[in-house]
Coordinates of C-alpha atoms and ligand atoms in Angstrom, one line a residue:
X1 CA 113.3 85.8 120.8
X2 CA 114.7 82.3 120.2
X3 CA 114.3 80.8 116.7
X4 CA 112.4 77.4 118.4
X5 CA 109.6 80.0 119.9
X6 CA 106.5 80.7 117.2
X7 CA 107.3 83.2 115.1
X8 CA 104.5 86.1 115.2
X9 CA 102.8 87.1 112.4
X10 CA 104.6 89.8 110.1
X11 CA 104.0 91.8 107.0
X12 CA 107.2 92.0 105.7
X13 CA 109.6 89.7 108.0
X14 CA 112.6 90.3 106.0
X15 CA 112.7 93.7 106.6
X16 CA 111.1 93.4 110.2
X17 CA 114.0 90.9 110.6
X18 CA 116.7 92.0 109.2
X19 CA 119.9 91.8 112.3
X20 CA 120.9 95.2 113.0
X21 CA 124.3 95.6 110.6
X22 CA 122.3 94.4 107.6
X23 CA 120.2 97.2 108.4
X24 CA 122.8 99.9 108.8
X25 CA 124.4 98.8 105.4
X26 CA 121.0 99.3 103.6
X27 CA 120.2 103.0 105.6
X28 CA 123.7 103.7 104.0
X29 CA 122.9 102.4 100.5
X30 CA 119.4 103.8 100.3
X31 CA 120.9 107.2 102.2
X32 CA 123.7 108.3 99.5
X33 CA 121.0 107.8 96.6
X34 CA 118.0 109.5 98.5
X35 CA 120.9 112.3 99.3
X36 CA 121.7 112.7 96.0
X37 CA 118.3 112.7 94.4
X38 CA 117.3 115.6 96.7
X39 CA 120.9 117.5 95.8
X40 CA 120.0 116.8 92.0
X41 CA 116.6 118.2 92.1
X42 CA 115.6 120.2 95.0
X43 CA 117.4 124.2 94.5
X44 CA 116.8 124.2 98.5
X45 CA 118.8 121.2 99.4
X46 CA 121.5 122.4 97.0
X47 CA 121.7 125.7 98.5
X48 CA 122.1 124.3 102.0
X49 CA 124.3 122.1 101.2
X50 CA 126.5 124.3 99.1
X51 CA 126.2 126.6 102.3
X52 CA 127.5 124.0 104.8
X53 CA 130.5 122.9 102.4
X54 CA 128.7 119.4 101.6
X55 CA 128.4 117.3 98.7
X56 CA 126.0 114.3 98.9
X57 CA 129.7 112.1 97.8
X58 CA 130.7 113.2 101.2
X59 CA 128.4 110.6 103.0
X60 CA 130.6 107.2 103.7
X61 CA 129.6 106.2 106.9
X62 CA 126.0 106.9 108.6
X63 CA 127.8 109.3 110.9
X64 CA 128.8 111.6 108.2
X65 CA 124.9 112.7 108.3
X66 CA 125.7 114.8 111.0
X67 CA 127.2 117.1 108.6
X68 CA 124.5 117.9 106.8
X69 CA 121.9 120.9 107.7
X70 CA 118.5 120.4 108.9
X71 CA 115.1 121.2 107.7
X72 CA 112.1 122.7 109.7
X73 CA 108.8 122.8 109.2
X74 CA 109.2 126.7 108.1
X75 CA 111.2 125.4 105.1
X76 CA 108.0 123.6 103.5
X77 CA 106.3 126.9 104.4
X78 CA 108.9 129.2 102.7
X79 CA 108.8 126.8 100.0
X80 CA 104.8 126.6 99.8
X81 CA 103.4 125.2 97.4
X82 CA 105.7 122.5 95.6
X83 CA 109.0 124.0 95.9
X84 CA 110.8 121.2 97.9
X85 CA 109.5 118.2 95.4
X86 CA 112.0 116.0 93.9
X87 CA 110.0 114.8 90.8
X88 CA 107.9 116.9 88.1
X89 CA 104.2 118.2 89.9
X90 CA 102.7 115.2 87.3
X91 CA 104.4 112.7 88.9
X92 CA 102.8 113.8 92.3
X93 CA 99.6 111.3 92.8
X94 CA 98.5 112.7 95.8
X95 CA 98.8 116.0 97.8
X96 CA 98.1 116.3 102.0
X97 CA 98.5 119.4 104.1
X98 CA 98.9 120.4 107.6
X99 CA 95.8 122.0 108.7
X100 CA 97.8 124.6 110.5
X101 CA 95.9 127.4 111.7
X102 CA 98.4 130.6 111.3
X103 CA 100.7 131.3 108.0
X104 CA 100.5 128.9 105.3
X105 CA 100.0 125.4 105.2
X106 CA 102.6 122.4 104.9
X107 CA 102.0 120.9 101.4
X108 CA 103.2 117.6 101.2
X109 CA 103.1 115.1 98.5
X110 CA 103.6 111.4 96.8
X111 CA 104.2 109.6 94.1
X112 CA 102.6 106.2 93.1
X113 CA 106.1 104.9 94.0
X114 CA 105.5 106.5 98.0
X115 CA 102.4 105.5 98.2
X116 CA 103.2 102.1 97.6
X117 CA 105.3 102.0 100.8
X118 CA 103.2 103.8 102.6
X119 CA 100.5 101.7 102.5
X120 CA 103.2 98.5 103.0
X121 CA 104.6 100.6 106.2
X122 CA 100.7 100.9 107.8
X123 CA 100.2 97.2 106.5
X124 CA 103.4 95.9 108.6
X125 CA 102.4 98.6 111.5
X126 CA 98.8 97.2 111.9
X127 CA 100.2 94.0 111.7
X128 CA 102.4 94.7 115.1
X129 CA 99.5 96.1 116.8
X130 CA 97.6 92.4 116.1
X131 CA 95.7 93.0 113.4
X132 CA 95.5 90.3 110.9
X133 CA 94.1 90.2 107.6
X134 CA 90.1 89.6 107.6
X135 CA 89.4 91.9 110.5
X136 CA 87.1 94.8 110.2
X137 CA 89.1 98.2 110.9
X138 CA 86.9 101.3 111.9
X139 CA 88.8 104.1 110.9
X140 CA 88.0 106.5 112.7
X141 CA 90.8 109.1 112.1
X142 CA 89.7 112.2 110.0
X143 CA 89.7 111.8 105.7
X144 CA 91.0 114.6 103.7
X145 CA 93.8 116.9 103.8
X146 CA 94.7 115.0 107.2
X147 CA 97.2 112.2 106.7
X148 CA 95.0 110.0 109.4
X149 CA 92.1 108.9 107.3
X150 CA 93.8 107.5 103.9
X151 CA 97.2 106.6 105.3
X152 CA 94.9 104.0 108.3
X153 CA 92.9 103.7 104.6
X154 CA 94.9 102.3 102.3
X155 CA 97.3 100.5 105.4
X156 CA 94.3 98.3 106.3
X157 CA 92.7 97.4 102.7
X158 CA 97.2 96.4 102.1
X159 CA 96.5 94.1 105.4
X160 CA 93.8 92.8 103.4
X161 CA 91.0 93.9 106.4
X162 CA 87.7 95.3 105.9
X163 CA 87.8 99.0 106.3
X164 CA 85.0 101.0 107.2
X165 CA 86.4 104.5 106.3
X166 CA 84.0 106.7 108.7
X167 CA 86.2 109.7 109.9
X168 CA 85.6 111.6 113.0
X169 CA 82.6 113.2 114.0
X170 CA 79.1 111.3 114.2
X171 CA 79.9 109.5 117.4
X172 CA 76.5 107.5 118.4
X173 CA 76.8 106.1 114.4
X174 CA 80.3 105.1 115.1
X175 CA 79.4 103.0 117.9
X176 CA 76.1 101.4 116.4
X177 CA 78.9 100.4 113.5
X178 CA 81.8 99.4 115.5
X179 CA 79.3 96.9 117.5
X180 CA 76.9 96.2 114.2
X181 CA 79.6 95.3 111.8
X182 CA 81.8 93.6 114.4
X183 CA 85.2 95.7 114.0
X184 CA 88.3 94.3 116.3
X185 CA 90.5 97.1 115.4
X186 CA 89.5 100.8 116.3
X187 CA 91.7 103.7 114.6
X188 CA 91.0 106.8 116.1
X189 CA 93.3 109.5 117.9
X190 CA 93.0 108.5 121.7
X191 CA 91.3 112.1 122.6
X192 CA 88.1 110.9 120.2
X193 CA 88.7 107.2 121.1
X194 CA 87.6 108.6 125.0
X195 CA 84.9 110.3 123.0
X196 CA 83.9 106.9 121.5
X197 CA 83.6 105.2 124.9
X198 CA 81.8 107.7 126.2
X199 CA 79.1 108.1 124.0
X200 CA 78.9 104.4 124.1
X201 CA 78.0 104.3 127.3
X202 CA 75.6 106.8 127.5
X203 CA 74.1 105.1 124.8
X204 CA 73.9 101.9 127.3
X205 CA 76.5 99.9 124.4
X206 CA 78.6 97.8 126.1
X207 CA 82.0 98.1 123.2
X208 CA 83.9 96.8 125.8
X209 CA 82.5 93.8 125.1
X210 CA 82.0 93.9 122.1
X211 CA 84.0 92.0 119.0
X212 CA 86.8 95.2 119.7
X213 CA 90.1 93.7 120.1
X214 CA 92.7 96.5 119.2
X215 CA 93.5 100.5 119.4
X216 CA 95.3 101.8 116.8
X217 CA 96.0 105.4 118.8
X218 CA 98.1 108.3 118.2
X219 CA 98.3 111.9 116.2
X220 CA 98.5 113.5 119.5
X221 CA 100.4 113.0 122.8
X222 CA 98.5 110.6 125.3
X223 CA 99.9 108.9 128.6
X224 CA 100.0 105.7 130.5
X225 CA 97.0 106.5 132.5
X226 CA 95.2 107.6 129.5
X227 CA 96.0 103.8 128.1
X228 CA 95.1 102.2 130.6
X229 CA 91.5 104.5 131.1
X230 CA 90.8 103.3 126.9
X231 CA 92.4 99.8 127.5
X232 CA 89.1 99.3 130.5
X233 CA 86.7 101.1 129.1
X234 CA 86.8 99.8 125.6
X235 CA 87.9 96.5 126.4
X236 CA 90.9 96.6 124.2
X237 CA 94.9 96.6 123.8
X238 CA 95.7 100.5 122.8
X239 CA 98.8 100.3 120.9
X240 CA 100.9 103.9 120.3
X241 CA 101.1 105.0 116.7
X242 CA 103.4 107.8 115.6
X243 CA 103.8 109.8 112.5
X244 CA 104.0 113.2 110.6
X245 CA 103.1 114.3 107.4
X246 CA 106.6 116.0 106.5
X247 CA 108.0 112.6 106.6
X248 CA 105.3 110.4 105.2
X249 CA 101.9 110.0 107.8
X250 CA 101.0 107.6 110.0
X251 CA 103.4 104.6 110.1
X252 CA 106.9 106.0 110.8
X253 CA 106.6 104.0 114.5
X254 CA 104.2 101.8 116.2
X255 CA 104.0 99.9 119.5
X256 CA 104.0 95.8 118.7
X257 CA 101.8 93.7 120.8
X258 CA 104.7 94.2 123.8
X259 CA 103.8 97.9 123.9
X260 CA 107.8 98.6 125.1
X261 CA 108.3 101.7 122.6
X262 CA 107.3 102.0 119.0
X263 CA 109.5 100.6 116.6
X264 CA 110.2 103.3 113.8
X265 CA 110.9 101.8 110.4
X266 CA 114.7 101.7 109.6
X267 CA 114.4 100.3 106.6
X268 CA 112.7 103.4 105.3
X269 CA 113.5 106.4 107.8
X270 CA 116.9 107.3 109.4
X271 CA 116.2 108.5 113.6
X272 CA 118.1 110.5 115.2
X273 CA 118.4 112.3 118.7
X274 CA 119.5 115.8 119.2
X275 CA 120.1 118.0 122.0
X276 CA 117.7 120.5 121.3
X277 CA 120.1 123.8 122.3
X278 CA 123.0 122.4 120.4
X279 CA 121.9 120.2 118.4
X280 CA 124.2 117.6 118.6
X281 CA 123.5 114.2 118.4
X282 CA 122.5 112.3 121.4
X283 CA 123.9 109.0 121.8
X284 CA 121.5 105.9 122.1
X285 CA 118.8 106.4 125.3
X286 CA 119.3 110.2 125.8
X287 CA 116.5 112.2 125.9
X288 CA 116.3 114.9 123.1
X289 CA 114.7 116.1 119.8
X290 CA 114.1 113.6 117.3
X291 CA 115.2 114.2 113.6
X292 CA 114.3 112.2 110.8
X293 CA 115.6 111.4 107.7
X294 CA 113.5 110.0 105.0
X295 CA 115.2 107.2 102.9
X296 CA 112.8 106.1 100.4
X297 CA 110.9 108.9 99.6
X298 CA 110.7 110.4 95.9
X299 CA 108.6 112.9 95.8
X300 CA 109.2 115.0 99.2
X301 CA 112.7 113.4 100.4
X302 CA 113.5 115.0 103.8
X303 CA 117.2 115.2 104.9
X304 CA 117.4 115.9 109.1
X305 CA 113.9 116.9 109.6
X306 CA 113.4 118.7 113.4
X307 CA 110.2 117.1 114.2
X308 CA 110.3 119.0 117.5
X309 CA 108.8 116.4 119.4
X310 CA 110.7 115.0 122.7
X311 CA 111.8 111.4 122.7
X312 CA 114.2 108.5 123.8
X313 CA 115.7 106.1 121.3
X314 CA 116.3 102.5 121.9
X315 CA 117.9 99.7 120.4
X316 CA 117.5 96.9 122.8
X317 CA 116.2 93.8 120.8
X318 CA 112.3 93.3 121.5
X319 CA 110.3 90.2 122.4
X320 CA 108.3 90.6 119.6
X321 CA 111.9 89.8 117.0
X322 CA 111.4 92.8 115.3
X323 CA 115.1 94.7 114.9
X324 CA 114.2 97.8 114.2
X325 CA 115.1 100.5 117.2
X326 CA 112.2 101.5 119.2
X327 CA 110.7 105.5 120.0
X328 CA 109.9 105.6 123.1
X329 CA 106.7 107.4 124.0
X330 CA 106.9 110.3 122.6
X331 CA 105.9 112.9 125.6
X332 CA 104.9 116.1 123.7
X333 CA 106.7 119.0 121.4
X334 CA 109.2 121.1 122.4
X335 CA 106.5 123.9 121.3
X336 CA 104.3 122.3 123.6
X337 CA 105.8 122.3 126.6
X338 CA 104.6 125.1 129.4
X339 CA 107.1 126.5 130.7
X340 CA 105.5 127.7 134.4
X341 CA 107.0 129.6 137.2
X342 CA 110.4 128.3 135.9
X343 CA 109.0 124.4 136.0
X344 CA 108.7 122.4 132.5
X345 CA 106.1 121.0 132.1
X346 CA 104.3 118.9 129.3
X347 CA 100.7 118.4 128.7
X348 CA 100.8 114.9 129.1
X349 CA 102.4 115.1 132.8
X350 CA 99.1 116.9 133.8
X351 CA 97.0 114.4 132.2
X352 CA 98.9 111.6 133.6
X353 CA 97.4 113.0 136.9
X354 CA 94.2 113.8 136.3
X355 CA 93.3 110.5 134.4
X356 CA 91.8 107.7 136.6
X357 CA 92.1 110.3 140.0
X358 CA 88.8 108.8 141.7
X359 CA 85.9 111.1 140.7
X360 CA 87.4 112.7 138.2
X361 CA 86.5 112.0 134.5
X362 CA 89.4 112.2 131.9
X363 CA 88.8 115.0 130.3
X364 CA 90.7 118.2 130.5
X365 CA 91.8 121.9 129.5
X366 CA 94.7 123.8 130.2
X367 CA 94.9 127.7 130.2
X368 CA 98.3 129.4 130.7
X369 CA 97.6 133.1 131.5
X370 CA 99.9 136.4 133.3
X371 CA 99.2 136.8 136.8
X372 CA 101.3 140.2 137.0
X373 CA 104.5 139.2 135.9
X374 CA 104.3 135.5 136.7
X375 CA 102.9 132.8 134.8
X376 CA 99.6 130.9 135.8
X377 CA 98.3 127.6 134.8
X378 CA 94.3 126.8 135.3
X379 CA 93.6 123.3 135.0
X380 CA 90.2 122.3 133.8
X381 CA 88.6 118.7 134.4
X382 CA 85.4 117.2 135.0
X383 CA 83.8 115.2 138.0
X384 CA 82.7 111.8 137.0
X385 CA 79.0 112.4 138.5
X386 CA 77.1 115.3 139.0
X387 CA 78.8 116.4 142.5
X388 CA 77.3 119.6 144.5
X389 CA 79.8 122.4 144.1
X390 CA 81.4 121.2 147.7
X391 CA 82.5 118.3 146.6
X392 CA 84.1 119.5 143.5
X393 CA 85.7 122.0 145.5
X394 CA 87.3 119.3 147.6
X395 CA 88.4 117.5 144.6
X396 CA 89.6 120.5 142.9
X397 CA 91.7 120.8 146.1
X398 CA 92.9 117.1 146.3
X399 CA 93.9 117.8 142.3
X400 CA 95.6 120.6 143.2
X401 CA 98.5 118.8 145.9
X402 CA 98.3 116.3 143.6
X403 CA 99.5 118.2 140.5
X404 CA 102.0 120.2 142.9
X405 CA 103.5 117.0 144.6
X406 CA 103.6 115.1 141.0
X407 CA 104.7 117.3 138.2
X408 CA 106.0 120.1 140.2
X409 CA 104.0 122.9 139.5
X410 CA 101.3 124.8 141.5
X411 CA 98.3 125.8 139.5
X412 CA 94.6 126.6 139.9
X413 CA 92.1 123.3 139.6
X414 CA 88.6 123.8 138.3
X415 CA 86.7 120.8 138.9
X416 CA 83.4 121.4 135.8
X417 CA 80.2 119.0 135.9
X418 CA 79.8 116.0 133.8
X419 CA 80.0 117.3 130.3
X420 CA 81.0 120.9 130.5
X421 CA 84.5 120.6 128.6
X422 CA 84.1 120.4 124.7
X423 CA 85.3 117.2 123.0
X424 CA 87.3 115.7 120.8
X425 CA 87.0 114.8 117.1
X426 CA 90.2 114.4 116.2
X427 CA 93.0 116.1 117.6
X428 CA 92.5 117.4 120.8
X429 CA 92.9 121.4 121.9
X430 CA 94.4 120.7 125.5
X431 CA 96.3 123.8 126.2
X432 CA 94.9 127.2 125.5
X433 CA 97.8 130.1 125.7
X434 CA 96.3 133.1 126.4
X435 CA 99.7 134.9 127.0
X436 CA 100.6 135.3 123.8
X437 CA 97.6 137.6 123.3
X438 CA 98.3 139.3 127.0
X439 CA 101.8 140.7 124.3
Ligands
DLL501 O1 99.4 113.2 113.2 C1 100.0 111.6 111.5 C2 99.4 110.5 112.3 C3 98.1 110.2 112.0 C4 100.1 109.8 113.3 C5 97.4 109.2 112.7 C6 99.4 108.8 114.0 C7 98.1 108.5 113.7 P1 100.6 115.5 111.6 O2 99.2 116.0 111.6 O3 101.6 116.0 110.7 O4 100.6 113.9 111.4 O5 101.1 115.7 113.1 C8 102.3 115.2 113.5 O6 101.6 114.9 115.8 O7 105.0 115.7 115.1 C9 103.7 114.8 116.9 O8 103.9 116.1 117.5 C10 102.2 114.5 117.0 N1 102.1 113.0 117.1 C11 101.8 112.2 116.1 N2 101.7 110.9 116.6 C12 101.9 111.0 118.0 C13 102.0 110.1 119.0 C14 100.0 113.0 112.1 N3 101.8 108.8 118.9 C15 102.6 115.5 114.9 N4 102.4 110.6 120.3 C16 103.9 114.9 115.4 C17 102.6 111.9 120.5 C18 102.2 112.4 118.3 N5 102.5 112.8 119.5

């Protein structure tokens, strides 16, 4: 973008701004202190440093990251519950945790200091999406332990919008508040945002045109099709919003009104892309694992964090003027992806099917079972109407070349009535793995 052309609204335009070399020499400045605060204060990072023959000093050039060892999320486990902070427990304002359902959770926390840029980092994120100070937010996304509610929270009140902190669940008192109180921004993981819609309609509330303006979307994987279902039906421009707790929350990425990739924050968190065998780095536009580093943070700094979740990086300059390298669509977890009859496959591919297939609604279930020694995929959806068990049948049949020609994989299509698969609150359950308790 051309300095004659408008400039669009930002939250912070000098970082936003900032031309690609000054933002390398900053990720090294703020990368040798945040390296050695965690090598001063954290016995893990010492120890796996020590281990891998490197001293935070040894970082001169942003390559020279490479040398140093990852983190997983079984680190913050084996750690549980503060042993990977930086600063005294006191100094820890607030605490969030994973709501993992096996071993013990991920404790996270931050200091007044982190907290501070979180909130900047949502401000400048919403502010990308469209959002301007003034509007009315409906956050949507769950409160509590969950890094949704209060990171969308305290990013909107920064914006200086009205937030209306409701949380998940309660749907036909969402939608009497999202039309009553006239919100143009909706926050809500895109599984409950379909939730939303529906229940608006059922109700005979027409949010599509309503004041609603803006999707904030994301916790969860969710495809094109799925956008452009949410875009229709709730009259709106979803915009992709990425995050984890181990690194910060919501705000690490987020789609700009361009919606070309999410721009991930360089000025606070270093990205990287690794083969996920080898681990190697990936150069710019390879597909691979992404790792993030955190550059800012005090209280939980993480050095080479395996998110596990499968991306593309690039660095092409966007319309928008924003610098900062962009996440592409981020397609699911490597933990995630079904592995069937020898095909990979992702969630998301399925779903990129099913939604907006004439008759079919866009809600769905996937069950991986053992058929004998081979692996068998059952894909649940609903019609859109209340079709006689022929027609479904024919549907589930249509669905099933459909899947097969598409993504690659045959599998078995149940085609339920209107209303028969459970719903989201918050993050959806779409795959359900019953091989792992086959042994
Ligand atoms: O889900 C933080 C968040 C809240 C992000 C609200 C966006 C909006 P966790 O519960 O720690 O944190 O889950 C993080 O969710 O590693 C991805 O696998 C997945 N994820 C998050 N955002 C997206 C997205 C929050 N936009 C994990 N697309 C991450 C795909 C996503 N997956």
């Amino acid at each position: 973008m051309t300095a004659q052309n408008a400039a669009p609204y930002m939250f912070a335009p000098e970082f936003e701004r900032l031309d690609r070399a000054g933002l390398r020499r900053l990720q090294l400045e703020r990368l040798k202190a945040l390296l050695a605060h965690a090598y001063a204060n954290v016995a893990h990072y010492r120890k796996s440093f020590d281990a891998a023959g490197v001293k935070p000093d040894d970082l001169k050039h942003l390559e020279d990251l490479a040398r140093f060892p990852f983190m997983v999320k079984t680190d913050l486990r084996d750690n549980y519950p503060f042993g990977l902070f930086a600063v005294p427990r006191e100094q820890v304002v607030r605490l969030h945790a994973s709501s993992g359902t096996t071993g013990k959770p991920t404790v996270v926390g931050y200091t007044e200091g982190d907290l501070n840029d979180w909130a900047n980092l949502m401000a400048r994120s919403l502010a990308a999406t469209g959002a301007r100070p003034g509007d009315v937010v409906h956050n949507a996304y769950g409160y509590g332990l969950f890094t949704g509610g209060l990171g969308f929270h305290y990013g909107a009140e920064r914006l200086k919008c009205s937030v209306v902190p409701m949380s998940g669940g309660n749907t036909e008192k969402q939608v009497g508040l999202i039309s009553d109180f006239g919100a143009r921004v909706l926050a809500a993981t895109p599984s409950y945002a379909l939730n939303i819609a529906e229940v608006a309609e059922s109700m005979g509330v027409d949010l599509a045109g309503s004041g609603l303006q803006i999707g904030v979307f994301g916790a969860e994987p969710w495809s094109e099709t799925m956008r452009a279902e949410l875009d229709k039906r709730l009259g709106i421009r979803a915009c992709d919003m990425y995050g984890l707790s181990e690194i910060m929350g919501p705000g690490v990425a987020i789609e700009c009104e361009h919606r070309c990739g999410l721009h991930g924050w360089e000025d606070h968190f270093l990205f990287e892309v690794v083969d996920p065998d080898t681990l190697q780095p990936l150069p710019m536009g390879a597909q691979g694992e992404l790792v993030i580093t955190t550059l800012t943070k005090q209280a939980l700094p993480m050095v080479r964090y395996r998110t596990r979740d499968i991306t593309r990086l690039i660095d092409e300059p966007c319309a928008c003027g924003r610098t900062h390298v962009r996440i592409l669509r981020v397609t699911g977890r490597n933990d995630d992806m079904m592995i069937i009859r020898g095909v990979n496959v992702y969630p998301s591919q399925i779903e990129a099917v099913l939604v907006g297939f004439p008759g079919v609604a866009p809600q769905y279930l996937l069950t991986l079972s053992r058929q004998g020694s081979l692996d068998h995929l059952t894909v649940e959806t609903e019609a859109l109407a209340d079709e006689s068990e022929d027609s479904r049948t024919h549907l589930a049949h249509q669905l099933r070349h459909h899947i097969k020609s598409i993504v690659g994989v045959s599998c078995e299509v149940i085609v339920r009535l209107p209303g028969e698969l459970p719903r989201s609150m918050g993050k959806a359950i779409r795959v359900r793995d019953l091989r792992k308790q086959d042994g």
